[in-house]
mmCIF file of C-alpha atoms in Angstrom:
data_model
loop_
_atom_site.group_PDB
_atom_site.id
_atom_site.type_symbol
_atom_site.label_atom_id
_atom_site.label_comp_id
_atom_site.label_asym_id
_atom_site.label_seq_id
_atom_site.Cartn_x
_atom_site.Cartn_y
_atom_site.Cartn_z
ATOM 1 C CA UNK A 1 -37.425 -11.470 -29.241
ATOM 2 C CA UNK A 2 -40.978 -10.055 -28.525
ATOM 3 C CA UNK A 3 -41.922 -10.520 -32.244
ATOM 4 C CA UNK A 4 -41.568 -14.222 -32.042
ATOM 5 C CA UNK A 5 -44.306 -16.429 -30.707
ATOM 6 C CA UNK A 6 -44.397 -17.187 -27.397
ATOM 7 C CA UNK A 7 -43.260 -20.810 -26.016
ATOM 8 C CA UNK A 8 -44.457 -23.032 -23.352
ATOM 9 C CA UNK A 9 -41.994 -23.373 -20.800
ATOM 10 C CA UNK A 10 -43.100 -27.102 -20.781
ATOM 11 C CA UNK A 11 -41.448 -26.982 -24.468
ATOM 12 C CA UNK A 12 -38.629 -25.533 -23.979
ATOM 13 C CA UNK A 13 -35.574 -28.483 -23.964
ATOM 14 C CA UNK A 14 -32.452 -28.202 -22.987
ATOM 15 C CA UNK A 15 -30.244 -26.302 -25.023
ATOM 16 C CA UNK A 16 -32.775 -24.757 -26.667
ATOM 17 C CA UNK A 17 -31.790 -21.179 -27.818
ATOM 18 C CA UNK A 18 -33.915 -17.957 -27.511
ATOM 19 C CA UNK A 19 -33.819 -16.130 -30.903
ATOM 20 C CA UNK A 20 -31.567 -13.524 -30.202
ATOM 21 C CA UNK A 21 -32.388 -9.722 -29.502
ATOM 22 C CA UNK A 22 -30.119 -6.494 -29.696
ATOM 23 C CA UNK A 23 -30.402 -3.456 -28.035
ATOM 24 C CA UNK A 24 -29.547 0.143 -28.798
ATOM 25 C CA UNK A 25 -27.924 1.895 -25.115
ATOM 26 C CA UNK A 26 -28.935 5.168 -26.409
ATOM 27 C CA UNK A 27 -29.074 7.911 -23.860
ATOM 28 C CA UNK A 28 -32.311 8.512 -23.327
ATOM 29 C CA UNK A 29 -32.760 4.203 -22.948
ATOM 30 C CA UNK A 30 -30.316 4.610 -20.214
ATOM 31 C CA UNK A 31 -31.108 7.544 -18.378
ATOM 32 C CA UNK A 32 -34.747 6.197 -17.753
ATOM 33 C CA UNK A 33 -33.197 2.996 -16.588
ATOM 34 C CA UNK A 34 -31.398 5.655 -13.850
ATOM 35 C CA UNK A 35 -34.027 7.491 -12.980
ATOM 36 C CA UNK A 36 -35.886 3.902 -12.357
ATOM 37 C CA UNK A 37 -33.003 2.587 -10.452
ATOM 38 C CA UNK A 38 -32.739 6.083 -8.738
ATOM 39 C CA UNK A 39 -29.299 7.177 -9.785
ATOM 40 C CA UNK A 40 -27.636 4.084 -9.968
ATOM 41 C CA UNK A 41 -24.310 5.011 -8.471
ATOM 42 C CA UNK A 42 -21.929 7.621 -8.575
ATOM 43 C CA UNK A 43 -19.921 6.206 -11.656
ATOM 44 C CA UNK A 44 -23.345 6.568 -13.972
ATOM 45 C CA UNK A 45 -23.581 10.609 -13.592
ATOM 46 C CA UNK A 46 -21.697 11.862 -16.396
ATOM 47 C CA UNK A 47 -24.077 9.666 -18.343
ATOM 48 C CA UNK A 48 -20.897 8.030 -20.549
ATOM 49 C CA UNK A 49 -21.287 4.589 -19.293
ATOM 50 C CA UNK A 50 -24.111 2.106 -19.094
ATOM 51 C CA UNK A 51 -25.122 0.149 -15.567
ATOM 52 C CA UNK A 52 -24.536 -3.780 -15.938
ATOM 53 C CA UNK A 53 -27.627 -4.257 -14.036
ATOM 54 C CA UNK A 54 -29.130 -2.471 -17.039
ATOM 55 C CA UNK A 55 -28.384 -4.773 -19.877
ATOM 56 C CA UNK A 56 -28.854 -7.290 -17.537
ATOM 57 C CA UNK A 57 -32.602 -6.480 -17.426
ATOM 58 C CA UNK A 58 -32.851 -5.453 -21.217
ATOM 59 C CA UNK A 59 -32.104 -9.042 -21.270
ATOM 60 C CA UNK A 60 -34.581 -10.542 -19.041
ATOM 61 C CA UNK A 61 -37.191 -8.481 -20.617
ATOM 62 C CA UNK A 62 -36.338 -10.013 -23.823
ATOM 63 C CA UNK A 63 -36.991 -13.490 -22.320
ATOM 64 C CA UNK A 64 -39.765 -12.781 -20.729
ATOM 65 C CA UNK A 65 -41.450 -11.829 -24.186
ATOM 66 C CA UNK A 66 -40.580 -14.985 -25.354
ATOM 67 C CA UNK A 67 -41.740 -17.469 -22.836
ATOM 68 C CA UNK A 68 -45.310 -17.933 -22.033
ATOM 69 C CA UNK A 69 -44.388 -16.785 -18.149
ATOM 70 C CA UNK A 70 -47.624 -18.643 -16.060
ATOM 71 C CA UNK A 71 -48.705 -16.400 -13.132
ATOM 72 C CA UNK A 72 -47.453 -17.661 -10.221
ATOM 73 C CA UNK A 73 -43.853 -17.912 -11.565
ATOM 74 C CA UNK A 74 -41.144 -16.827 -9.417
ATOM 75 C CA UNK A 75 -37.657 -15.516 -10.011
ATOM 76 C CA UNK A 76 -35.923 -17.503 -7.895
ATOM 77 C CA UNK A 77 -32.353 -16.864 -8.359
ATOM 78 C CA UNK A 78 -29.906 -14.397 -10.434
ATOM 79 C CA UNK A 79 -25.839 -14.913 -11.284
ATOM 80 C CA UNK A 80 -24.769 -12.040 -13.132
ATOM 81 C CA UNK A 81 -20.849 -11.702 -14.539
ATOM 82 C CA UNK A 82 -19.956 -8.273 -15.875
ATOM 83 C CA UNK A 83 -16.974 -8.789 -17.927
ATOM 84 C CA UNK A 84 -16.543 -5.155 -19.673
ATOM 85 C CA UNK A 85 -18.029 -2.037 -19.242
ATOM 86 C CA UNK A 86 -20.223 -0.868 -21.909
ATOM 87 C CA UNK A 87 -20.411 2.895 -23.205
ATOM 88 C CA UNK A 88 -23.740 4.490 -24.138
ATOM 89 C CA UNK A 89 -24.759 4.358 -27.604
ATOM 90 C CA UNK A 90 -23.349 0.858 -27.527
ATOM 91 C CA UNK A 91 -25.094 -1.930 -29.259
ATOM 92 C CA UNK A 92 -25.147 -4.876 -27.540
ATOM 93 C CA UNK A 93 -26.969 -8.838 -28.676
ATOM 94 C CA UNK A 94 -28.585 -10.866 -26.132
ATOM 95 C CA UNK A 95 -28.541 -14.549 -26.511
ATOM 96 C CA UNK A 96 -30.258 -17.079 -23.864
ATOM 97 C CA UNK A 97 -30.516 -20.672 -23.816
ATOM 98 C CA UNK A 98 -32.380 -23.173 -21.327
ATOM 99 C CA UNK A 99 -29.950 -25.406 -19.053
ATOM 100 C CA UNK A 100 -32.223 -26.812 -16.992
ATOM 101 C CA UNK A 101 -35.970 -27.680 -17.599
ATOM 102 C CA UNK A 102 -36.874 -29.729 -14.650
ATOM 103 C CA UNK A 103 -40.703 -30.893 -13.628
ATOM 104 C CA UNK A 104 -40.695 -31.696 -10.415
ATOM 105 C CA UNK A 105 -44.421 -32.481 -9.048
ATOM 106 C CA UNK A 106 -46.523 -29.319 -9.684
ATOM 107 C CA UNK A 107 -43.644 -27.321 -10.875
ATOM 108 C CA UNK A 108 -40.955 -26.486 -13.556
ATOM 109 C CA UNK A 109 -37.819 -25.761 -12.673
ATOM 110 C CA UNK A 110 -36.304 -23.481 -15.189
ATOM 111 C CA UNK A 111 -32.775 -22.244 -15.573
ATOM 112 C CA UNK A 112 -31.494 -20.058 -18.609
ATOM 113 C CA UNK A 113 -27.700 -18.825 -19.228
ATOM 114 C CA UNK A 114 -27.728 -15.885 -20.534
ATOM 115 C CA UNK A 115 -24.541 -14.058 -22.513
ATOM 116 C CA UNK A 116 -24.369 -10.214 -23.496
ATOM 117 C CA UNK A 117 -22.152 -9.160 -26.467
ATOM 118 C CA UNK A 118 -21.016 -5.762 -27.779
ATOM 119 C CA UNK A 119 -20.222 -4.976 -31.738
ATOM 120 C CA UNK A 120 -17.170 -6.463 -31.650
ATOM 121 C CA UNK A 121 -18.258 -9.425 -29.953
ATOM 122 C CA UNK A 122 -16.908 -9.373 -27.055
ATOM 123 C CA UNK A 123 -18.908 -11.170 -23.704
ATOM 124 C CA UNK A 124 -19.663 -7.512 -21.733
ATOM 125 C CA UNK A 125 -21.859 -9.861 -19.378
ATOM 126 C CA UNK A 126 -23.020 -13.460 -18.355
ATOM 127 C CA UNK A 127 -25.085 -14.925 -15.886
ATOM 128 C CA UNK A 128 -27.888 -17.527 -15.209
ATOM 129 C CA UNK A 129 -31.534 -16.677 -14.520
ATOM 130 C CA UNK A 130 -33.786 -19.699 -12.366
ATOM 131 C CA UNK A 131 -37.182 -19.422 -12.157
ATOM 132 C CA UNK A 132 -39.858 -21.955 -10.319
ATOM 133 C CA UNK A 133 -43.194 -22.003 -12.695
ATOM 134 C CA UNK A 134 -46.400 -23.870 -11.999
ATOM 135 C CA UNK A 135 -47.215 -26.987 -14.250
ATOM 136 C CA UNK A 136 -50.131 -25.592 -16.530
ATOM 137 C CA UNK A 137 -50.245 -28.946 -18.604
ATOM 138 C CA UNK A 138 -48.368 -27.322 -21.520
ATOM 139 C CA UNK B 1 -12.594 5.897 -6.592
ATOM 140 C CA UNK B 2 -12.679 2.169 -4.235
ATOM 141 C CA UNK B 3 -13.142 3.073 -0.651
ATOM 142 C CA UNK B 4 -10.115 1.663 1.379
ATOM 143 C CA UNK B 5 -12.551 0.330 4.052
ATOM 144 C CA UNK B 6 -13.436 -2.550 2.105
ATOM 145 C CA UNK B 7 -10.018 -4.545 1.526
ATOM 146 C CA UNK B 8 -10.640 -6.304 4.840
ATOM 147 C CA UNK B 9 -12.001 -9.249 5.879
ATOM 148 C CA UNK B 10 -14.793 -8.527 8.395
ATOM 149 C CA UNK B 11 -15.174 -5.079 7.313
ATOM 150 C CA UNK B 12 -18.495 -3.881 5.835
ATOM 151 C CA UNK B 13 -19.462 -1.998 2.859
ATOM 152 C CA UNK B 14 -21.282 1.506 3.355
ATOM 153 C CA UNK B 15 -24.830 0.331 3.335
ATOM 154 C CA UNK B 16 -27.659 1.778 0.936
ATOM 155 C CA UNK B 17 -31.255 1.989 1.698
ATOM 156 C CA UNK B 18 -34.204 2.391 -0.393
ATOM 157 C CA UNK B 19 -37.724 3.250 -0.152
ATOM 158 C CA UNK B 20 -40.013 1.220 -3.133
ATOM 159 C CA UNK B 21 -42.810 3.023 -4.417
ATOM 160 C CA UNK B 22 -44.930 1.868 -6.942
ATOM 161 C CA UNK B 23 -44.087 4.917 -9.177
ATOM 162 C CA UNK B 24 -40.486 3.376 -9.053
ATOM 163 C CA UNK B 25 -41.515 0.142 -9.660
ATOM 164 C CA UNK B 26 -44.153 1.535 -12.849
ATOM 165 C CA UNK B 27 -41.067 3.446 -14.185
ATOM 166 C CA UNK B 28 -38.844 0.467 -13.914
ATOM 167 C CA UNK B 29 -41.352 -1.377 -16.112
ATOM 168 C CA UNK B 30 -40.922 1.013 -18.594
ATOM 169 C CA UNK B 31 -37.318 1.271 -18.329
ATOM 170 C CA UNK B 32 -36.681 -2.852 -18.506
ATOM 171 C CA UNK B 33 -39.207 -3.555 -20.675
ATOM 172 C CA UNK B 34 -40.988 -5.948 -18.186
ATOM 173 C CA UNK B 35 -44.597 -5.201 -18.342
ATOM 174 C CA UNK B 36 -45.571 -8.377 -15.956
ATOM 175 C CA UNK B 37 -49.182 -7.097 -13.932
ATOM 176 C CA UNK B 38 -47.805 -8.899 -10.847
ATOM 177 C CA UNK B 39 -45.541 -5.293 -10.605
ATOM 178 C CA UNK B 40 -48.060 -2.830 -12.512
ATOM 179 C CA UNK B 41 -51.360 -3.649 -11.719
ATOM 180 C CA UNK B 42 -52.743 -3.607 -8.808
ATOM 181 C CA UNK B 43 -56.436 -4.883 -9.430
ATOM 182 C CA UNK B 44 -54.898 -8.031 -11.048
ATOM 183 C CA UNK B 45 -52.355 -8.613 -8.072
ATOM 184 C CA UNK B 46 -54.724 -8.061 -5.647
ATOM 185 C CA UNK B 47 -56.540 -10.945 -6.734
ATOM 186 C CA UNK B 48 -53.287 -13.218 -6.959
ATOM 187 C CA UNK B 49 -51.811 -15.043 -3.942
ATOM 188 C CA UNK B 50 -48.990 -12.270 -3.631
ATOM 189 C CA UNK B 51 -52.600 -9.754 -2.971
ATOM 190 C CA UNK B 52 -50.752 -6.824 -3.899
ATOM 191 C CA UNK B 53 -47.711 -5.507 -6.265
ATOM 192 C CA UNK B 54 -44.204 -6.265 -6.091
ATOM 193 C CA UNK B 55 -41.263 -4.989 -7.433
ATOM 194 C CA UNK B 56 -39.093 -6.411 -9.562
ATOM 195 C CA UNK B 57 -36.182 -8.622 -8.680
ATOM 196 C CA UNK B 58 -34.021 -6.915 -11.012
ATOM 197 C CA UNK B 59 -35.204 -3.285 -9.505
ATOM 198 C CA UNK B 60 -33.707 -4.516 -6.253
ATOM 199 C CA UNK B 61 -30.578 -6.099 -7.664
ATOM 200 C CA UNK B 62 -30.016 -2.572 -9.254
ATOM 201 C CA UNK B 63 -29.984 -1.288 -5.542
ATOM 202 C CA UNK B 64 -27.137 -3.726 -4.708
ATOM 203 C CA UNK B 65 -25.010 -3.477 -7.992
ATOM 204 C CA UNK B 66 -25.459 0.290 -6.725
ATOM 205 C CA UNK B 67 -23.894 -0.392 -3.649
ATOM 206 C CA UNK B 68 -20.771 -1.879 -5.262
ATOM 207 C CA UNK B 69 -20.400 0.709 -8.142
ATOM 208 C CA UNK B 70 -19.924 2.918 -4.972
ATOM 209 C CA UNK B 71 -17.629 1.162 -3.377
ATOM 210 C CA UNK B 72 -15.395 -0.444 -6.466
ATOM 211 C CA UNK B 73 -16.086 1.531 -9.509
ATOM 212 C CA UNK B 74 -15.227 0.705 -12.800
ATOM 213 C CA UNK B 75 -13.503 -2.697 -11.206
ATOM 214 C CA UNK B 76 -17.028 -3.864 -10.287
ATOM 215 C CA UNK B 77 -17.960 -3.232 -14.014
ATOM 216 C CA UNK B 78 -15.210 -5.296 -15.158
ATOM 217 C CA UNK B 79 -15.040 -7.863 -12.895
ATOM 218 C CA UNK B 80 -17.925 -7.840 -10.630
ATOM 219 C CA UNK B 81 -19.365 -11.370 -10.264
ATOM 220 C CA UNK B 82 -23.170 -11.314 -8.223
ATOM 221 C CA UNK B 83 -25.269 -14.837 -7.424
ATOM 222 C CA UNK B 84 -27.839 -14.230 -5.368
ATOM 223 C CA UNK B 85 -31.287 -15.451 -4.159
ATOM 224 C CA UNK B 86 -34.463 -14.143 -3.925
ATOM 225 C CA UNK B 87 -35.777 -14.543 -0.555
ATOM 226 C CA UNK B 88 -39.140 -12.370 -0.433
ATOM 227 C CA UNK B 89 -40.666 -10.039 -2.362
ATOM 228 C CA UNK B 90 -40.196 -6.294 -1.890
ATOM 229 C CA UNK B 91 -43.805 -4.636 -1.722
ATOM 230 C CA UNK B 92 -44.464 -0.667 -2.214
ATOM 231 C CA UNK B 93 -43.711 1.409 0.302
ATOM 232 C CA UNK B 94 -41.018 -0.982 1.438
ATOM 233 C CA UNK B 95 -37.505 0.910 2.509
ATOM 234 C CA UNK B 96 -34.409 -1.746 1.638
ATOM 235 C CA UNK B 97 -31.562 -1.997 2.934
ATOM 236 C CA UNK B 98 -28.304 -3.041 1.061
ATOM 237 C CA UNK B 99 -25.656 -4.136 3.080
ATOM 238 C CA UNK B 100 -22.207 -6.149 2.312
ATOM 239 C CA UNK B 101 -19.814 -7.750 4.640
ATOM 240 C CA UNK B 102 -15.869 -8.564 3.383
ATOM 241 C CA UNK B 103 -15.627 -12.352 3.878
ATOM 242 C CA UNK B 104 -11.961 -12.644 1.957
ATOM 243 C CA UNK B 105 -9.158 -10.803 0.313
ATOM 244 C CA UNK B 106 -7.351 -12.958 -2.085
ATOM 245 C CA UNK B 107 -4.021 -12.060 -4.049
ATOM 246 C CA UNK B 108 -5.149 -12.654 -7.490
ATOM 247 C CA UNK B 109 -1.860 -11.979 -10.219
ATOM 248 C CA UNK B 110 -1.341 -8.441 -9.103
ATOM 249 C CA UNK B 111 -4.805 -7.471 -7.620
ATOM 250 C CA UNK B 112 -7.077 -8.749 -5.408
ATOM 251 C CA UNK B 113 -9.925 -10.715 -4.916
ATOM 252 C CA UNK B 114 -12.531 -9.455 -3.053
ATOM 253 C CA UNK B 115 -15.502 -11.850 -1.795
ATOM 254 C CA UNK B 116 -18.476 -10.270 -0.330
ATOM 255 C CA UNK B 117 -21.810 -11.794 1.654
ATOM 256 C CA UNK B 118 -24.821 -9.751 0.283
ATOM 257 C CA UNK B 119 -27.877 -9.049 1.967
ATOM 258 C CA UNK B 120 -30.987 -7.319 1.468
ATOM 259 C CA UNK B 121 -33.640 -6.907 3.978
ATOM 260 C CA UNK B 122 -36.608 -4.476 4.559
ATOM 261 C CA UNK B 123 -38.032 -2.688 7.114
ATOM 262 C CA UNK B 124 -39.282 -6.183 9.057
ATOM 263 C CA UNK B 125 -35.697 -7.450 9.052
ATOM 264 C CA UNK B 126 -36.984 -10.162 6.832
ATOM 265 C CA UNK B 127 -34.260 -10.969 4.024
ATOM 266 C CA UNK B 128 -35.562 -9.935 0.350
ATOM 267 C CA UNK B 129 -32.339 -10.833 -1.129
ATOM 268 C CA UNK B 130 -29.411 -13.180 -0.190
ATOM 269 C CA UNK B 131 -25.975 -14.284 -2.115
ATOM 270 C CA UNK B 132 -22.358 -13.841 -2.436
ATOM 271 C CA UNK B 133 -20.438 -11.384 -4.629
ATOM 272 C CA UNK B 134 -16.591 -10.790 -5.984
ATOM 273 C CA UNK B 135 -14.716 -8.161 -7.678
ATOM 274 C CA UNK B 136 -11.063 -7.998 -8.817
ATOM 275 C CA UNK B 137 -9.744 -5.132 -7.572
ATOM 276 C CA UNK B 138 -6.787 -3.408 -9.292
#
C-alpha cells in the first residue's frame, strides 16, 4: 500500500477498496512484534506461530500509509475476528475497504472492514477499524 | 492449555498488567509499521492537544489478546472474536491493567461459547479500553 498515493479521507466513498498489500511473517518480522508487545503470551514462545493482534496491525499500518490520516484523528473503535491461526513464514494479503464515510459537522466518521488471507486463501482474520477525523476541507 | 476458571459465568480471567514506556511504544512503531508522531515524537505531540505521546491502540489491544492467548490458547486464535472501544489514551509511564469477566457460557455444537466483558484501565482507574469478547472453546 505505502507506494500508492495517499487519499483524502474526504474521497474515499463507500466501497471503495484499498489496493491490497501482503506481508511476509518471517521470524525476525514477528519476533520484534513480541518483543514490542512484550512476549505476547505463552502460546508465541516457541516462535512457530504468529499473534493475530500482529497481522492485525501489519494491516492497519498498511492503511494508514494509504490515507492522508489528519492530526487529530482518533481510533475510535476495533472488531477483530481471528478465524485461523497463522504459522511464521506465512504470507498473508491484506485487503480493506471503506463502509462508512460519514461527515457529520466538523468531522468524518470513517469505518473500514478489513479481511486477512493466507496463500491458500483462506480468511485467517476480519474485523472493522472506526476512526473520527477532523474535516480539513478535502 | 485453557484455564478451567474461566467456563463460568461471573468468574474472571487472570488479569495482566502493563507498564507503557515510550521505548515500548518506539519499538512498536517499528514493529507495526505505524510511524504516526502522535506515538514517536514528542516535540510534535507536545504541541498537539493530546501535549504528550501516546501509545498505540493496537499496542494495548496486544495486551488484551495477551490475556486471552493465556487463558484459551490456540481456541482464541481460531475463534476469538474482540470489539472494543477506545476510551482514553494510554500515555508513557502508564501501568494497564487487563482484566475479563465471564458474562455467558453457551453450548455451541459440541463446544462452548464463551462471552467475555473486557476492560482496560490504568493506574487512575480511568477506562483506556472497553468491549466485549468470545471464543469457542473446544
Amino acid at each position: 500500500m505505502a507506494e500508492k498515493p495517499m487519499i483524502a479521507v474526504g474521497e474515499l466513498a463507500v466501497g471503495y477498496e484499498f489496493p491490497s498489500a501482503s506481508y511476509n511473517l518471517n521470524s525476525e518480522k514477528v519476533a520484534l512484534y513480541l518483543k514490542a508487545v512484550g512476549g505476547g503470551g505463552r502460546l508465541f514462545r516457541d516462535g512457530n506461530l504468529v499473534p493475530p493482534t500482529a497481522i492485525a496491525a501489519y494491516a492497519m499500518a498498511g492503511l494508514g500509509a494509504s490515507m492522508a490520516l489528519v492530526e487529530g484523528t482518533i481510533h475510535t473503535h476495533q472488531e477483530m475476528e481471528f478465524k485461523k491461526a497463522v504459522s511464521v513464514g506465512e504470507k498473508v494479503t491484506c485487503r480493506a475497504r471503506v463502509s462508512r464515510n460519514l461527515a457529520r459537522g466538523k468531522f468524518h466518521f470513517l469505518n473500514i472492514d478489513l479481511d486477512v488471507r493466507d496463500s491458500r486463501q483462506q480468511v485467517v482474520l476480519a474485523g472493522q477499524a472506526g476512526f473520527i477525523l477532523p474535516q480539513t476541507g478535502n | 492449555m485453557i484455564l478451567p476458571v474461566v467456563l463460568k459465568t461471573g468468574n474472571s480471567l487472570p488479569e495482566l498488567k502493563k507498564k507503557v514506556t515510550q521505548a515500548d511504544i518506539s519499538l512498536y512503531a517499528r514493529a507495526s509499521g505505524d510511524h504516526n508522531p502522535i506515538h514517536i515524537d514528542p516535540e510534535f505531540a507536545k504541541k498537539t492537544p493530546l501535549g504528550g505521546t501516546i501509545a498505540h491502540g493496537m499496542l494495548i489491544l496486544a495486551y488484551v489478546s495477551e490475556m486471552f492467548v493465556d487463558s484459551f490458547g490456540i481456541d482464541w486464535l481460531e475463534s476469538g472474536k474482540l470489539d472494543t472501544r477506545f476510551k482514553a489514551p494510554a500515555r508513557p509511564e502508564d501501568t494497564i491493567t487487563v482484566s475479563g469477566l465471564v458474562t455467558a457460557v453457551e453450548d455451541a455444537g459440541g463446544a462452548k461459547l464463551v462471552r467475555i466483558s473486557v476492560d482496560c484501565h490504568n493506574q487512575n482507574n480511568e477506562a483506556v479500553i472497553t468491549g466485549e469478547a468470545s471464543v469457542r472453546v473446544k
